[in-house]
Coordinates of C-alpha atoms in Angstrom, one line a residue:
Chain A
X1159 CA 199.8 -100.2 -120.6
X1160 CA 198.3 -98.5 -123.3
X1161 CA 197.1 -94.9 -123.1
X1162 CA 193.7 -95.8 -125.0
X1163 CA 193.7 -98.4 -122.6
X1164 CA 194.4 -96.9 -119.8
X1165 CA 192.0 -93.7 -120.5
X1166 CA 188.9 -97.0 -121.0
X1167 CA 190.1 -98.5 -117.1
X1168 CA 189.6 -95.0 -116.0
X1169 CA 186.4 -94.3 -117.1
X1170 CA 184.8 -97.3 -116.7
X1171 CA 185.9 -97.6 -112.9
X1172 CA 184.1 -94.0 -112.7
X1173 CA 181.3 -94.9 -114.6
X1174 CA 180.8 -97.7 -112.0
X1175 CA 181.2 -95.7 -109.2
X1176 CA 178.4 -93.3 -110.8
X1177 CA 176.0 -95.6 -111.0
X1178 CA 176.8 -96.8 -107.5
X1179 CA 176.2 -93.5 -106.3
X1180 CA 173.0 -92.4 -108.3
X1181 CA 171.6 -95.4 -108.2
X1182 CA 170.0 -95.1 -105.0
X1183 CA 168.8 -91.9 -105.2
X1184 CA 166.8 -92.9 -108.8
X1185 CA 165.4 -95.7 -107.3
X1186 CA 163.5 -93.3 -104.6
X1187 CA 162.6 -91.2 -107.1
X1188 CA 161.1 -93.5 -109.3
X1189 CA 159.6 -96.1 -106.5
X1190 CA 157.5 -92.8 -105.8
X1191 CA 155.6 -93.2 -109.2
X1192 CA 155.1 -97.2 -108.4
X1193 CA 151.9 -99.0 -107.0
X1194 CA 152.8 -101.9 -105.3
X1195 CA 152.7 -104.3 -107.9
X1196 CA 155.8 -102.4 -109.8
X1197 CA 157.6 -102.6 -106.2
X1198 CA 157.2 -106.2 -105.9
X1199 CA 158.2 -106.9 -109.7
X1200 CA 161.2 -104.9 -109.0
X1201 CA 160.4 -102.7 -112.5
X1202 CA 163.0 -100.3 -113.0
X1203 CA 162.7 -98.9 -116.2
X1204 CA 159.6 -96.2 -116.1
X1205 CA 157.4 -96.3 -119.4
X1206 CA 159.0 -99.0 -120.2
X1207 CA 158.5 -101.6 -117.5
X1208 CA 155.8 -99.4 -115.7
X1209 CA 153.4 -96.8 -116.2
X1210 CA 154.5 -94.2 -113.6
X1211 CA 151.6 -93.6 -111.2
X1212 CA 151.1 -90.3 -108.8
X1213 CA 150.5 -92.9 -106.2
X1214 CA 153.1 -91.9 -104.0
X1215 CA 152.8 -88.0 -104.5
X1216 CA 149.1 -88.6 -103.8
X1217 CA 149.5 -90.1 -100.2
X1218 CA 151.4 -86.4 -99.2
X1219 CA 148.3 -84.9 -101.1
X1220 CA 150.8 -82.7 -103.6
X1221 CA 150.1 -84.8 -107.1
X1222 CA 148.3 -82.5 -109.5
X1223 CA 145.1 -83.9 -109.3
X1224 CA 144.2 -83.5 -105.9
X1225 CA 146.4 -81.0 -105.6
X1226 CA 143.6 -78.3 -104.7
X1227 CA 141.9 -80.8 -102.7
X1228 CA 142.3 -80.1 -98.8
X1229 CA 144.0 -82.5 -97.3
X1230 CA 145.9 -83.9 -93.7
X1231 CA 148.5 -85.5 -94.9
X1232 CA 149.9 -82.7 -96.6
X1233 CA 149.4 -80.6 -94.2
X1234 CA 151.3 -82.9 -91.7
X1235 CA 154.2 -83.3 -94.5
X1236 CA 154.2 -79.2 -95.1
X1237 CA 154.5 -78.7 -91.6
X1238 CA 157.6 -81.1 -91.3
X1239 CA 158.8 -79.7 -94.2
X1240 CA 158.6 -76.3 -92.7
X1241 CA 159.8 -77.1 -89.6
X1242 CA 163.2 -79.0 -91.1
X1243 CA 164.2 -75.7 -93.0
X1244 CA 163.3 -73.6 -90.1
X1245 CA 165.3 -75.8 -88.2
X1246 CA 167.8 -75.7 -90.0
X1247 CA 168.2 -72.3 -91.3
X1248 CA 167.9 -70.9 -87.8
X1249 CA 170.8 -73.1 -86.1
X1250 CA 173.1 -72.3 -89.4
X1251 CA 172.4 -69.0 -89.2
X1252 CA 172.7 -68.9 -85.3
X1253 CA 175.8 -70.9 -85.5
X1254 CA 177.7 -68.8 -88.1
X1255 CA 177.3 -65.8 -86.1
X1256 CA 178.4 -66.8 -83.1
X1257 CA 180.7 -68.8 -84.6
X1258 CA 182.8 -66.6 -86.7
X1259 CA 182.7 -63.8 -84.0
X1260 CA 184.5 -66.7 -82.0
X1261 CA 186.7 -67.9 -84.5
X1262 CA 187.4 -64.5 -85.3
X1263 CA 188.7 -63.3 -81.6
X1264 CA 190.8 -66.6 -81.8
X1265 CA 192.8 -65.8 -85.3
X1266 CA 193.2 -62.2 -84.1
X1267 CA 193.5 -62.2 -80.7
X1268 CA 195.4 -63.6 -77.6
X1269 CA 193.9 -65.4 -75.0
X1270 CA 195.6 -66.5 -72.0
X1271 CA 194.3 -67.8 -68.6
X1272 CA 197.0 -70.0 -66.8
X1273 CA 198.2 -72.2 -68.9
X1274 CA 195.5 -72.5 -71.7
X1275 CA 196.0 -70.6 -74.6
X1276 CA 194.3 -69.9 -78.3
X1277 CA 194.9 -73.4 -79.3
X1278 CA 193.5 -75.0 -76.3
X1279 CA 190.9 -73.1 -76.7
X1280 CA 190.2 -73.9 -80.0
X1281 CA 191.4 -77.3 -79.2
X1282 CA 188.8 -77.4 -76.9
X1283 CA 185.9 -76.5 -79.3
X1284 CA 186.9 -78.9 -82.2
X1285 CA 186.5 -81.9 -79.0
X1286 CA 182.8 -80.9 -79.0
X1287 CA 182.7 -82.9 -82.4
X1288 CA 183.9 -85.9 -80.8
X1289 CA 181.6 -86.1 -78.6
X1290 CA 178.8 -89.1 -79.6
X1291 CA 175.4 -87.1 -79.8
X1292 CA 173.9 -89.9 -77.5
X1293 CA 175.8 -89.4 -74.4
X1294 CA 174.6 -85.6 -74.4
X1295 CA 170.7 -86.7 -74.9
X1296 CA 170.1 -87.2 -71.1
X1297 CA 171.3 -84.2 -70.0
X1298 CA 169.7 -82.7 -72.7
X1299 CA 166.4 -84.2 -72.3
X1300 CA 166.2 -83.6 -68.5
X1301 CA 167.2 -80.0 -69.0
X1302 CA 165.0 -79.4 -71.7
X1303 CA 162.0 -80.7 -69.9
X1304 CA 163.2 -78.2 -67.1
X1305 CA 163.1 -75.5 -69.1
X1306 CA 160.1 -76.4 -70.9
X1307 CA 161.9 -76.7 -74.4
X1308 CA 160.7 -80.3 -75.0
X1309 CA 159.0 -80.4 -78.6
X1310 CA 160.2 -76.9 -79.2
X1311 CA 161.1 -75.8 -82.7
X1312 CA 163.6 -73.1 -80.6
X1313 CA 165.1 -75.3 -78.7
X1314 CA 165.7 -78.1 -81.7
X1315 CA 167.2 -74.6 -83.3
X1316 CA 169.8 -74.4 -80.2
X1317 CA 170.7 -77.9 -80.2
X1318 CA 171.6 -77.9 -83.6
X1319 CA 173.2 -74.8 -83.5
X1320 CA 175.3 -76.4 -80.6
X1321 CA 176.2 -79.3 -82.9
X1322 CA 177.7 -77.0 -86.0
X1323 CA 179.3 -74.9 -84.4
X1324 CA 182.6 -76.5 -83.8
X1325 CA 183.0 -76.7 -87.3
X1326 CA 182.1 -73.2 -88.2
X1327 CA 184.8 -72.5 -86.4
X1328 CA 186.9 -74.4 -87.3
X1329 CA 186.3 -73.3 -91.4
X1330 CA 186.1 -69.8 -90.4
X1331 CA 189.5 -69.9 -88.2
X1332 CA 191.1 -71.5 -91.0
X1333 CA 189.2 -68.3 -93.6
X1334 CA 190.4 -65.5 -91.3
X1335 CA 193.8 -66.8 -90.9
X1336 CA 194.4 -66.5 -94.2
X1337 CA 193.5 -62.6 -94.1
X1338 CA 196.4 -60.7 -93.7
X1339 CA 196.0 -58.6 -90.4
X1340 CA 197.2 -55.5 -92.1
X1341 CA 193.6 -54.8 -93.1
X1342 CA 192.0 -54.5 -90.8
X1343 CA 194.7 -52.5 -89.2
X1344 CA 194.8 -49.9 -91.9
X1345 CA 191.2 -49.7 -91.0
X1346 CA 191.8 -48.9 -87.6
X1347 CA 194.5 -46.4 -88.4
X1348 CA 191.8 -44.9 -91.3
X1349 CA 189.6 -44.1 -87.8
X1350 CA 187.4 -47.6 -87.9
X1351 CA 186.0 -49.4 -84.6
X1352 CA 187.1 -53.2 -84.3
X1353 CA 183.5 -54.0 -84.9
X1354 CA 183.6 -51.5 -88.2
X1355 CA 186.9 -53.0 -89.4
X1356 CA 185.4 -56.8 -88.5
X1357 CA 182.2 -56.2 -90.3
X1358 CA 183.6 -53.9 -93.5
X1359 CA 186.5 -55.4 -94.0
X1360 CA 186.7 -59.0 -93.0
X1361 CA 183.3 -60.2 -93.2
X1362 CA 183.2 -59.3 -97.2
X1363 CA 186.5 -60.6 -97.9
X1364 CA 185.3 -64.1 -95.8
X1365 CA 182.3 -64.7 -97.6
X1366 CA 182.9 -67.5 -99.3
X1367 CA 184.1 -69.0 -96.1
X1368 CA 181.3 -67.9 -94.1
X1369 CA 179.1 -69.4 -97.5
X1370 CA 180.8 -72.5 -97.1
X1371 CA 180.1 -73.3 -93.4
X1372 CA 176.2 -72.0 -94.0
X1373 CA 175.9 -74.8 -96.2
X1374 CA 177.8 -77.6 -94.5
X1375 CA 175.8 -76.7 -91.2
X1376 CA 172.1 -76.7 -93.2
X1377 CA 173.3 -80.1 -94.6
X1378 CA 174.1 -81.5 -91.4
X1379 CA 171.0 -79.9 -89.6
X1380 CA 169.1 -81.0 -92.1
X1381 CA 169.8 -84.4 -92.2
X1382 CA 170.2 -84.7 -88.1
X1383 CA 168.0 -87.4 -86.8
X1384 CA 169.3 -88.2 -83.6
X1385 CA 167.9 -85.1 -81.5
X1386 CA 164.9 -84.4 -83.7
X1387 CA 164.0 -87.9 -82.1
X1388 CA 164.7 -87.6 -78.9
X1389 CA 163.2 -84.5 -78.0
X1390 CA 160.1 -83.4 -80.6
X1391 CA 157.1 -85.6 -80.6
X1392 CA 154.5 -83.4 -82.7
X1393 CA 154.7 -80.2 -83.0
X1394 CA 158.3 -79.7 -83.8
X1395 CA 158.9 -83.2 -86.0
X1396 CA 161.1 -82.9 -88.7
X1397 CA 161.0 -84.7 -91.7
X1398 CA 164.0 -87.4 -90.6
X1399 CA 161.9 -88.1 -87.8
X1400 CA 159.0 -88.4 -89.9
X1401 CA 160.4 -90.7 -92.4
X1402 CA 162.1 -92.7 -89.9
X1403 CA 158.3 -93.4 -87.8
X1404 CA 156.9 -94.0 -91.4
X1405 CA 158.7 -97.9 -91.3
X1406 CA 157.6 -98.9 -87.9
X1407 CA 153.9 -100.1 -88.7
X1408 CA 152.2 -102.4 -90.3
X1409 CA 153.2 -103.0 -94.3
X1410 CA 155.1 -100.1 -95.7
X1411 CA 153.4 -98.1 -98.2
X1412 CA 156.5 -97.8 -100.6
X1413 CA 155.4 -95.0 -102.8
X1414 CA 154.7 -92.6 -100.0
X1415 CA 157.9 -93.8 -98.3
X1416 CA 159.9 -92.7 -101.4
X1417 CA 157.9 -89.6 -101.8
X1418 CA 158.5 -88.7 -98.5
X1419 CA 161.9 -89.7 -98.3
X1420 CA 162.2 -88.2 -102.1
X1421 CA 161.3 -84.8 -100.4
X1422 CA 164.1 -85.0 -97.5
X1423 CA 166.6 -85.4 -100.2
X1424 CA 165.7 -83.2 -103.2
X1425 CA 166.7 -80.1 -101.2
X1426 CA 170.2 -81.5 -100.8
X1427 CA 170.7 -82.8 -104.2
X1428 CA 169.8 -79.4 -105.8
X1429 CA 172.8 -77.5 -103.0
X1430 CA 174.8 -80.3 -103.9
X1431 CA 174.5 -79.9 -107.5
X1432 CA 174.6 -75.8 -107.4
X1433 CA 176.8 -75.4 -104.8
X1434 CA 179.4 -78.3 -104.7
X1435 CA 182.2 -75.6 -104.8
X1436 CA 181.2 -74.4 -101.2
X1437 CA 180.8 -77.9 -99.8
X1438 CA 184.1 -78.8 -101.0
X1439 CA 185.9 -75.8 -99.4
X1440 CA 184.1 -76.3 -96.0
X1441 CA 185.1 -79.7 -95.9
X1442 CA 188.8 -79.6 -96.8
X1443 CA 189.3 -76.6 -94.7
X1444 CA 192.0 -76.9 -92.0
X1445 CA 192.1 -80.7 -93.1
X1446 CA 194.2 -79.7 -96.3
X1447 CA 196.5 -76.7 -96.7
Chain B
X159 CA 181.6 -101.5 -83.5
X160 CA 185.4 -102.7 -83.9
X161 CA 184.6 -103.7 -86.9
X162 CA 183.0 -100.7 -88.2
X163 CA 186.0 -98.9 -87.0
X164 CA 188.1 -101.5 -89.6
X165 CA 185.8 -100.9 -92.1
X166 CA 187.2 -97.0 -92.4
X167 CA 190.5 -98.7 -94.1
X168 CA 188.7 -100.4 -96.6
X169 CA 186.8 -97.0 -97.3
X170 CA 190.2 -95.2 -96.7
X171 CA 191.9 -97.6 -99.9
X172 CA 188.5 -97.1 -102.0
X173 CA 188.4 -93.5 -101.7
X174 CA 192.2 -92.9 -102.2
X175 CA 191.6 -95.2 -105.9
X176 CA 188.5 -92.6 -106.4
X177 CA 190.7 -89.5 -106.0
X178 CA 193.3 -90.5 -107.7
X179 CA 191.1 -91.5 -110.7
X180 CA 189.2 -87.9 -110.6
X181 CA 192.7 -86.7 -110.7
X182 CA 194.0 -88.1 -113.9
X183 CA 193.5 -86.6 -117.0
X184 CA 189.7 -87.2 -117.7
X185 CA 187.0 -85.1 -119.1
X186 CA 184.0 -84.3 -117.0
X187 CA 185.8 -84.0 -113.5
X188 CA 183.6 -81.5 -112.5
X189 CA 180.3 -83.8 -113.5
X190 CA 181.7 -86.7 -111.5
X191 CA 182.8 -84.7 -108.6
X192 CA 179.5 -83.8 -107.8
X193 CA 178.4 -87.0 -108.4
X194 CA 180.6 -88.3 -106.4
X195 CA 179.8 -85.9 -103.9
X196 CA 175.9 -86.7 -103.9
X197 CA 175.6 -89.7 -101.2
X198 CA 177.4 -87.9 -98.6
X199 CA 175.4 -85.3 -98.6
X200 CA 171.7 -87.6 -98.2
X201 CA 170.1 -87.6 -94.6
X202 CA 171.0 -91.0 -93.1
X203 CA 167.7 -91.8 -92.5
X204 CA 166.7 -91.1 -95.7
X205 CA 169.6 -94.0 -96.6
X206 CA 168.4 -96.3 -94.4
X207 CA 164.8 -96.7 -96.0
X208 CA 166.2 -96.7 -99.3
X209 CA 168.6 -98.9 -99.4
X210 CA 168.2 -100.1 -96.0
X211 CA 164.2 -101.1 -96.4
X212 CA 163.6 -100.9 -100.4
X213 CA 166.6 -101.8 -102.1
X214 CA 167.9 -104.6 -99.9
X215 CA 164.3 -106.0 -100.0
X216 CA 164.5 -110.0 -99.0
X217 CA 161.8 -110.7 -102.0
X218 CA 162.1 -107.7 -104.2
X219 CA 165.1 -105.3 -103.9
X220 CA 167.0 -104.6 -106.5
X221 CA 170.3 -105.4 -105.2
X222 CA 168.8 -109.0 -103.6
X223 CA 167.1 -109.8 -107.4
X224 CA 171.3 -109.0 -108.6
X225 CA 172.6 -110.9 -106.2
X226 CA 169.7 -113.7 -107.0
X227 CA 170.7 -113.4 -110.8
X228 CA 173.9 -114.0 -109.9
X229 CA 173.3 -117.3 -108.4
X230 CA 172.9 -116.8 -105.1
X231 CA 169.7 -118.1 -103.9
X232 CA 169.6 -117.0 -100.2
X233 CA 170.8 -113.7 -100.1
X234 CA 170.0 -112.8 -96.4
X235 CA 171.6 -109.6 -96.5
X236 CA 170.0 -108.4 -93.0
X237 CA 169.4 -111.2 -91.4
X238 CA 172.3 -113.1 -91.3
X239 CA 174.5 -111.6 -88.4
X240 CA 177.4 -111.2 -90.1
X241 CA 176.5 -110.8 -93.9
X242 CA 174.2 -107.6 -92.1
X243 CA 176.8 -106.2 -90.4
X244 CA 178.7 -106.1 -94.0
X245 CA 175.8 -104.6 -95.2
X246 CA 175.6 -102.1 -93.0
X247 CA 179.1 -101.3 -93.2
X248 CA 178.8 -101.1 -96.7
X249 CA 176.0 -98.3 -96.7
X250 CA 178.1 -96.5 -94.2
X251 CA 180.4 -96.7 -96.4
X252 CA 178.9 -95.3 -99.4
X253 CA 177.7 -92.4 -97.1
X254 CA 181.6 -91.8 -96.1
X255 CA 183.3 -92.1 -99.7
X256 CA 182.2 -89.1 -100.7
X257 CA 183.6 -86.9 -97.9
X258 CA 187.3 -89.2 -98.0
X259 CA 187.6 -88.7 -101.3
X260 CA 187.0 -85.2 -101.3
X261 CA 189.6 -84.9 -98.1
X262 CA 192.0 -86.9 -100.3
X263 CA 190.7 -85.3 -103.8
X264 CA 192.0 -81.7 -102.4
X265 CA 194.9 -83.4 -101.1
X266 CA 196.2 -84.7 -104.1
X267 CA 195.4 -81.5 -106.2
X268 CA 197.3 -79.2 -103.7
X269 CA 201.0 -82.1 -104.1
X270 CA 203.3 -80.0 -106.6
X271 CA 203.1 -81.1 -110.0
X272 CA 207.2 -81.1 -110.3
X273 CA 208.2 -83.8 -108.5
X274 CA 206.1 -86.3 -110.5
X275 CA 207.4 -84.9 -113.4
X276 CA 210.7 -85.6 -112.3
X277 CA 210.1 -89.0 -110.9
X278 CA 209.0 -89.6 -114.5
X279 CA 211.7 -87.9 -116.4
X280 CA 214.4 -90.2 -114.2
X281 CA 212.4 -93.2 -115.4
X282 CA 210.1 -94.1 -112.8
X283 CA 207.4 -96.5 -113.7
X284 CA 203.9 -95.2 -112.6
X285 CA 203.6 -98.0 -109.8
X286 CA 206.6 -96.3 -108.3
X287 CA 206.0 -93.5 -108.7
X288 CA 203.0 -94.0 -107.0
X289 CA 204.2 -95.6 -104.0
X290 CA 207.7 -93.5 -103.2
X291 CA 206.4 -90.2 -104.1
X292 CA 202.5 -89.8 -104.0
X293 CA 201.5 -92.2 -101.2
X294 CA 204.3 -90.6 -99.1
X295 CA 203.8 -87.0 -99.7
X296 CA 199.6 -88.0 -98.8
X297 CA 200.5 -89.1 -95.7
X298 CA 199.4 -86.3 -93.8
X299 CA 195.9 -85.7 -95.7
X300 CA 195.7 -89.4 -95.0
X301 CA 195.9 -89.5 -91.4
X302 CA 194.2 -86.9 -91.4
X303 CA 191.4 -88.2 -92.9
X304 CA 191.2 -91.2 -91.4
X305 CA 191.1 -89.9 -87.7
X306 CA 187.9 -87.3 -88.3
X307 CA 186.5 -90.9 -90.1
X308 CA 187.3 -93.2 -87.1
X309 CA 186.3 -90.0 -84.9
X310 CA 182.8 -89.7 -86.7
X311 CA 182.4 -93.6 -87.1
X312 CA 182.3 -94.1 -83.3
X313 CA 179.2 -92.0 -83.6
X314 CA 177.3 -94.2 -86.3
X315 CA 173.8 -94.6 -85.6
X316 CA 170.8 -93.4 -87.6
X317 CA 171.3 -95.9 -90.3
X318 CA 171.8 -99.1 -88.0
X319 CA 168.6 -97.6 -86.0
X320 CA 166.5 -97.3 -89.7
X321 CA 167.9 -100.1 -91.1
X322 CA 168.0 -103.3 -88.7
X323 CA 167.4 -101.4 -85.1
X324 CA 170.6 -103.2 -83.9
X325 CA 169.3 -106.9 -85.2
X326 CA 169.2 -109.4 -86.0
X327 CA 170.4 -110.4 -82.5
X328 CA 171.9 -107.3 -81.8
X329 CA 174.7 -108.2 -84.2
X330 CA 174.6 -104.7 -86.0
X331 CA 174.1 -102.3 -83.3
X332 CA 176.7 -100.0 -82.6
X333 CA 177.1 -98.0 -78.9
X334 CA 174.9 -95.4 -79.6
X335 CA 172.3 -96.8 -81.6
X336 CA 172.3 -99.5 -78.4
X337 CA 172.2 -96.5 -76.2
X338 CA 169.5 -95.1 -78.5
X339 CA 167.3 -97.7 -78.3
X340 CA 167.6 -98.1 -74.7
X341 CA 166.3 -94.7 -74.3
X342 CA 163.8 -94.5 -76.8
X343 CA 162.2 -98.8 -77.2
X344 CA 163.0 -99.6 -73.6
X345 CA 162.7 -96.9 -71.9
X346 CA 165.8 -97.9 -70.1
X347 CA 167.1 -94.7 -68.9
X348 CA 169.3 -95.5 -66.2
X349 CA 171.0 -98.4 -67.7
X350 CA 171.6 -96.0 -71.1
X351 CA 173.1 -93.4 -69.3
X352 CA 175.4 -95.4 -67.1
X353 CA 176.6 -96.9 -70.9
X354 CA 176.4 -93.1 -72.5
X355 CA 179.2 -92.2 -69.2
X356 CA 180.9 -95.6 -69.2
X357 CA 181.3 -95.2 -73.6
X358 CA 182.0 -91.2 -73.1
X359 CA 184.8 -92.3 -71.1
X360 CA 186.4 -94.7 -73.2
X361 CA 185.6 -92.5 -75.8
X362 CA 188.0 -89.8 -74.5
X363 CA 190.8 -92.2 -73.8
X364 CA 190.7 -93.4 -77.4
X365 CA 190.6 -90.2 -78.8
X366 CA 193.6 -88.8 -76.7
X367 CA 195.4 -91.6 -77.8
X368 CA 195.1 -91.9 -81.7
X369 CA 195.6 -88.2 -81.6
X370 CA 198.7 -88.8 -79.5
X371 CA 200.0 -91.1 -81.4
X372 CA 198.8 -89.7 -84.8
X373 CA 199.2 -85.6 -84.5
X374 CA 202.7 -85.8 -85.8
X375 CA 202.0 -87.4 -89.0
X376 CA 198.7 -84.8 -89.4
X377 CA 198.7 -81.9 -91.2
X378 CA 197.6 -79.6 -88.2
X379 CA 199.0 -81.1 -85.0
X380 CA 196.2 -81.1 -82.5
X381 CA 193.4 -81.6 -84.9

């Protein structure tokens, strides 16, 4: 074969796979600016085909003509907006510390109780991700309504914290394992605490781990349905769940389903444009080496 | 839910052509990486309306109105039991690539340049080269990928739920979107849970096998 050839097989296979991928996410963009006729026509081209409309940013009251008009759906969407990023911020943030203080003890430090050691330990942690969400929501469901967590943007925070945090550990095992130990221990020698040679030392030079599982967690938190479903009805809905009821009823309103839906993935496509390096290292770490 | 299990080979042997194309000489890696990167990183739900609902529309999706172009004048993509389980499996599957190909992407980039070089200088073709020295040398980021995919696949549900709520017939439905439903449409919770134990249980066996018999090919024994 060719190298001209070759070089033309190449990119059109990944020009095929681009559109495969984009195309999806254009069409929720630009179903947002359809009324219905456009939807049923199956008009792709905007300007061309269709006149974009502010339709479907209307119905979450944020187009810019009633945009200083009050109004309940967006405050509904704001507050699930709102309550997705706390949501998901908290647990990351929750999860990372906790995390990395226990993947830290298990790179640096020996464990032993009978016969389990570090890597059972740790062992034991990464089986937490193969356990199916849905056989936890029972226990889960009885014991938050026990402890009175039940629609509870703190306890949605825990859950999800839960979820993550086998693989912040598991990245940030895999970041302080590859700091040599010799650091921190001419810290101690220079007169440091554990603590002051953890947080001075290590912490700065595992930032770009610690970035890394930040983002992976926020993603997955973000984008978790399954909990969200089971255990908020109003108050601490987040915008999965909300654009997930949005199909159930009577004829879907198409443009506020792609504004909505529009809105749960913008977020994600801006980190995934900006910060693709950091996604990349939190998912091959440990996997490749 | 077998068959979503298969379906993570097919993805395996597309994503593996994917990496290996980002890794040839091409301009613009970096654009189509994060393009690449892009569906994996949507909320499920989010995928299930959009392609799910709007895309795979009986009267007006796009992809039915391709297929219709194409000559196909029923395209039942969710209704038919088994053309909807393809189609379910094939959104899954563009969800999943992205993170297999990035797995394999690293995978391929971290294999040292010399011994393809060498292959080549003895005369290899690029075939073999391909299938003594590359696909070998992968083995490990392979199996490694396709375990966390079969171990993640056994939790599929969000899209099935979004998409077809298990139907038509209940031909779609996976474990835990069944168990899901239960809970949440039927209110069934006794029956779900006694599944949830029963699946948890099978689960673990399955698990402690593949790892068993997998962990020696892996890159990190014991996950």
């Amino acid at each position: 074969m060719s190298e001209g050839l070759k070089k033309t097989l190449i990119y059109t296979a990944l020009a095929t796979w681009t559109v495969i991928a984009l195309f999806p996410i254009f069409w929720t963009f630009s179903t947002t600016f359809k009324v219905a006729k456009d939807v049923q026509l199956g008009n792709i081209v905007p300007w061309w085909q269709y006149t974009p409309n502010w339709l479907g940013l209307r119905s979450i009251g944020l187009s810019p003509d009633t945009i200083w008009n009050d109004s309940t759906p967006r405050a509904e969407f704001l507050a699930r907006f709102w309550n997705s990023i706390l949501a998901s911020l908290g647990a990351s943030l929750l999860a990372l510390i906790t995390g990395s203080t226990a993947a830290y003890g298990l790179s640096r430090f020996e464990y032993r109780w009978k016969i389990w050691k570090n890597s059972d330990i740790s062992f034991f942690f990464l089986s937490q991700l193969i356990l199916p969400p849905v056989v936890l929501a029972m226990p889960f469901l009885v014991l938050y309504k026990e402890l009175a967590l039940l629609d509870n943007l703190f306890g949605l925070i825990m859950i999800y914290a839960l979820m993550v945090l086998p693989i912040v550990i598991w990245i940030m095992r895999d970041q302080f394992n590859s700091i040599p130990p010799e650091l921190e221990q001419a810290a101690l020698v220079d007169g440091c605490s554990s603590w002051g040679a953890f947080l001075r030392i290590v912490v700065p030079i595992a930032l770009p781990g610690m970035v890394a599982a930040f983002i992976l967690s926020v993603i997955l938190c973000w984008n978790e349905y399954f909990f969200a479903a089971l255990l908020t009805s109003t108050k601490a809905k987040t915008l999965p769940v909300m654009v997930a009821s949005q199909t159930g009823s009577q004829g879907i309103s198409w443009w506020a389903m792609a504004a909505i839906s529009s809105a749960a993935i913008l977020p994600l496509i801006l980190i995934g444009i900006f910060l693709e390096k950091y996604i990349v290292k939190g998912l091959t770490a440990g996997a490749v080496k | 839910m077998v068959f979503y299990v298969a379906t993570v080979l097919v993805q395996y042997a597309i994503a593996f052509g994917l990496a290996l194309l980002l890794n040839a000489d091409i301009k613009g890696r970096k654009f189509f990486r994060v393009v690449f990167l892009l569906p994996f990183m949507l909320s499920p739900v989010a995928v299930g309306w959009m392609i799910g609902k709007s895309m795979l529309e009986y009267r007006f999706g796009p992809v039915t109105r391709l297929l219709r172009w194409f000559g196909w004048d029923e395209p039942t993509l969710l209704t038919s039991p088994w053309l909807a389980k393809i189609t379910v499996a094939a959104m899954d599957a563009w969800v999943w690539i992205p993170f297999m190909v990035i797995l394999l992407l690293a995978g391929l980039q971290a294999l040292p340049k010399e011994i393809q070089e060498a292959a080549k200088v003895d005369g290899a073709t690029g075939w073999q080269n391909f299938c003594q020295i590359t696909f070998p040398l992968m083995l490990p980021v392979s199996v490694t990928a396709i375990v966390l995919r079969i171990i993640f696949q056994l939790k599929l549900a969000d899209i099935v739920i979004t998409t077809t709520s298990g139907g038509p017939g209940g031909a779609t439905d996976t474990v835990s979107s069944f168990i899901f439903r239960e809970y949440k449409d039927r209110s069934n919770v006794g029956y779900g849970t006694a599944m949830a134990e029963v699946y948890l249980i099978l689960i673990i066996i399955f698990i402690a096998l593949l790892l068993k018999f997998t962990s020696k090919y892996m890159q990190r024994p014991g996950v």
